[in-house]
């Protein structure tokens, strides 16, 4: 049985042709799967009954099961999904101030990067998600909330560039205008910086929005909180970013979780200014979310100090924003997506 939500339009066309269908049927099926969001081939009414039956013998529509939905005070809605093998993943629907919505998707069950402050990192790695399990999160949440469109951020559980092929494929599927029709400009990939796949991304999907989990501009400190920095040093990542094609009027985002006494000192301001001054970038300061899995080793920088830190950087000409972390009251803020049950 073929997992139909893991196919690009081109792939579906090829398979249908080889089975004796007309090519244009693929577009019709895509519209039913992604615009109407049907979960059963019998509902694809543009096809004759025997064609629908044949489809359901050869393909399946991946059934994402919702275990629970929690809604935070600020409106962020966290979905706990159960996959076919029983693994649990989470996604979040975040209402934006401008009335639009953002969906934060997971790309792996767990994560093997082991960042010290991250709940997902503390739970370890189980497996990569398939393209259909990634696309399915967006399809499900759009349908559940009667939304036609949303921004999609790859900031849930997992490291997207450690599941490169499936992540790229999920983007191509979501970009298909016969289906969800979500443009690249609406998608943001967040990574801890896996240099070889970051290099590939430049060629495969230029002009996508990019966020780098920086967290320290001082290499020794970055290696302490993000062990992956020893394998893929910041210096090499920055080299790849130098000519990364970003969408018009957009900048590469550096995400920076503020940890008291660790990455909020004068040395850090200097190091940030040095690496950012010659890159079209912006710094997004994120108050550290505390979580059981992180323990008491790391404390958040007080809000007033975050503001001072931001101001000192602005004085040096750096573009800085401070993230109001949505959903922290229900553990739905990105970076807090870890389920003890899995
Ligand atoms: N693996 C990717 C994407 C998922 S993490 C990456 O690291 O970029 C999404 C964001 O949440 C990252 O910037 C991550 O550093 C941040 N994050 C992780 N733990 C956090 C915490 N405890 N508090 C606040 N943000 C956190
Ligand atoms: Fe993985 Fe990102 Fe968490 Fe690091 S911050 S452990 S890369 S999910």
mmCIF file of N, CA and C and ligand atoms in Angstrom, residues 111-115 117-122 156-159 192 213 215 226, ligand 2:
data_model
loop_
_atom_site.group_PDB
_atom_site.id
_atom_site.type_symbol
_atom_site.label_atom_id
_atom_site.label_comp_id
_atom_site.label_asym_id
_atom_site.label_seq_id
_atom_site.Cartn_x
_atom_site.Cartn_y
_atom_site.Cartn_z
ATOM 1 N N UNK A 111 14.978 13.841 19.387
ATOM 2 C CA UNK A 111 16.040 14.528 18.649
ATOM 3 C C UNK A 111 17.367 14.022 19.168
ATOM 4 N N UNK A 112 18.349 13.840 18.263
ATOM 5 C CA UNK A 112 19.636 13.314 18.746
ATOM 6 C C UNK A 112 20.698 14.380 18.966
ATOM 7 N N UNK A 113 20.309 15.655 18.868
ATOM 8 C CA UNK A 113 21.312 16.715 18.975
ATOM 9 C C UNK A 113 21.691 17.039 20.425
ATOM 10 N N UNK A 114 20.816 16.690 21.334
ATOM 11 C CA UNK A 114 21.168 16.772 22.758
ATOM 12 C C UNK A 114 21.432 18.154 23.338
ATOM 13 N N UNK A 115 20.823 19.198 22.779
ATOM 14 C CA UNK A 115 21.018 20.533 23.354
ATOM 15 C C UNK A 115 20.573 20.503 24.812
ATOM 16 N N UNK A 117 19.486 22.631 27.012
ATOM 17 C CA UNK A 117 18.363 23.408 27.557
ATOM 18 C C UNK A 117 17.023 22.959 26.976
ATOM 19 N N UNK A 118 17.077 21.998 26.046
ATOM 20 C CA UNK A 118 15.888 21.658 25.259
ATOM 21 C C UNK A 118 15.246 20.363 25.744
ATOM 22 N N UNK A 119 13.950 20.431 25.998
ATOM 23 C CA UNK A 119 13.237 19.258 26.513
ATOM 24 C C UNK A 119 13.274 18.096 25.511
ATOM 25 N N UNK A 120 13.090 18.423 24.227
ATOM 26 C CA UNK A 120 13.134 17.359 23.214
ATOM 27 C C UNK A 120 14.517 16.709 23.197
ATOM 28 N N UNK A 121 15.538 17.557 23.279
ATOM 29 C CA UNK A 121 16.910 17.048 23.271
ATOM 30 C C UNK A 121 17.192 16.112 24.436
ATOM 31 N N UNK A 122 16.562 16.379 25.574
ATOM 32 C CA UNK A 122 16.794 15.557 26.760
ATOM 33 C C UNK A 122 16.127 14.186 26.644
ATOM 34 N N UNK A 156 9.123 22.345 15.891
ATOM 35 C CA UNK A 156 8.617 21.430 16.906
ATOM 36 C C UNK A 156 9.697 20.444 17.320
ATOM 37 N N UNK A 157 9.280 19.209 17.638
ATOM 38 C CA UNK A 157 10.267 18.214 18.047
ATOM 39 C C UNK A 157 11.158 17.847 16.861
ATOM 40 N N UNK A 158 12.452 17.723 17.133
ATOM 41 C CA UNK A 158 13.358 17.200 16.122
ATOM 42 C C UNK A 158 14.180 18.235 15.398
ATOM 43 N N UNK A 159 15.199 17.757 14.708
ATOM 44 C CA UNK A 159 16.083 18.625 13.937
ATOM 45 C C UNK A 159 15.789 18.394 12.440
ATOM 46 N N UNK A 192 19.724 23.656 14.109
ATOM 47 C CA UNK A 192 20.862 23.911 14.983
ATOM 48 C C UNK A 192 22.128 24.069 14.143
ATOM 49 N N UNK A 213 19.377 28.191 15.240
ATOM 50 C CA UNK A 213 19.452 28.168 16.694
ATOM 51 C C UNK A 213 20.894 28.471 17.075
ATOM 52 N N UNK A 215 22.139 30.626 20.026
ATOM 53 C CA UNK A 215 22.237 30.468 21.486
ATOM 54 C C UNK A 215 23.556 30.885 22.109
ATOM 55 N N UNK A 226 25.326 23.200 23.216
ATOM 56 C CA UNK A 226 24.903 22.503 21.990
ATOM 57 C C UNK A 226 26.055 21.612 21.508
HETATM 58 FE FE1 LIG B 2 17.132 19.133 18.848
HETATM 59 FE FE2 LIG B 2 16.565 21.689 18.273
HETATM 60 FE FE3 LIG B 2 16.166 20.698 20.742
HETATM 61 FE FE4 LIG B 2 18.648 21.066 19.879
HETATM 62 S S1 LIG B 2 17.106 22.663 20.213
HETATM 63 S S2 LIG B 2 17.890 19.232 20.926
HETATM 64 S S3 LIG B 2 18.448 20.565 17.726
HETATM 65 S S4 LIG B 2 15.107 20.065 18.894
#
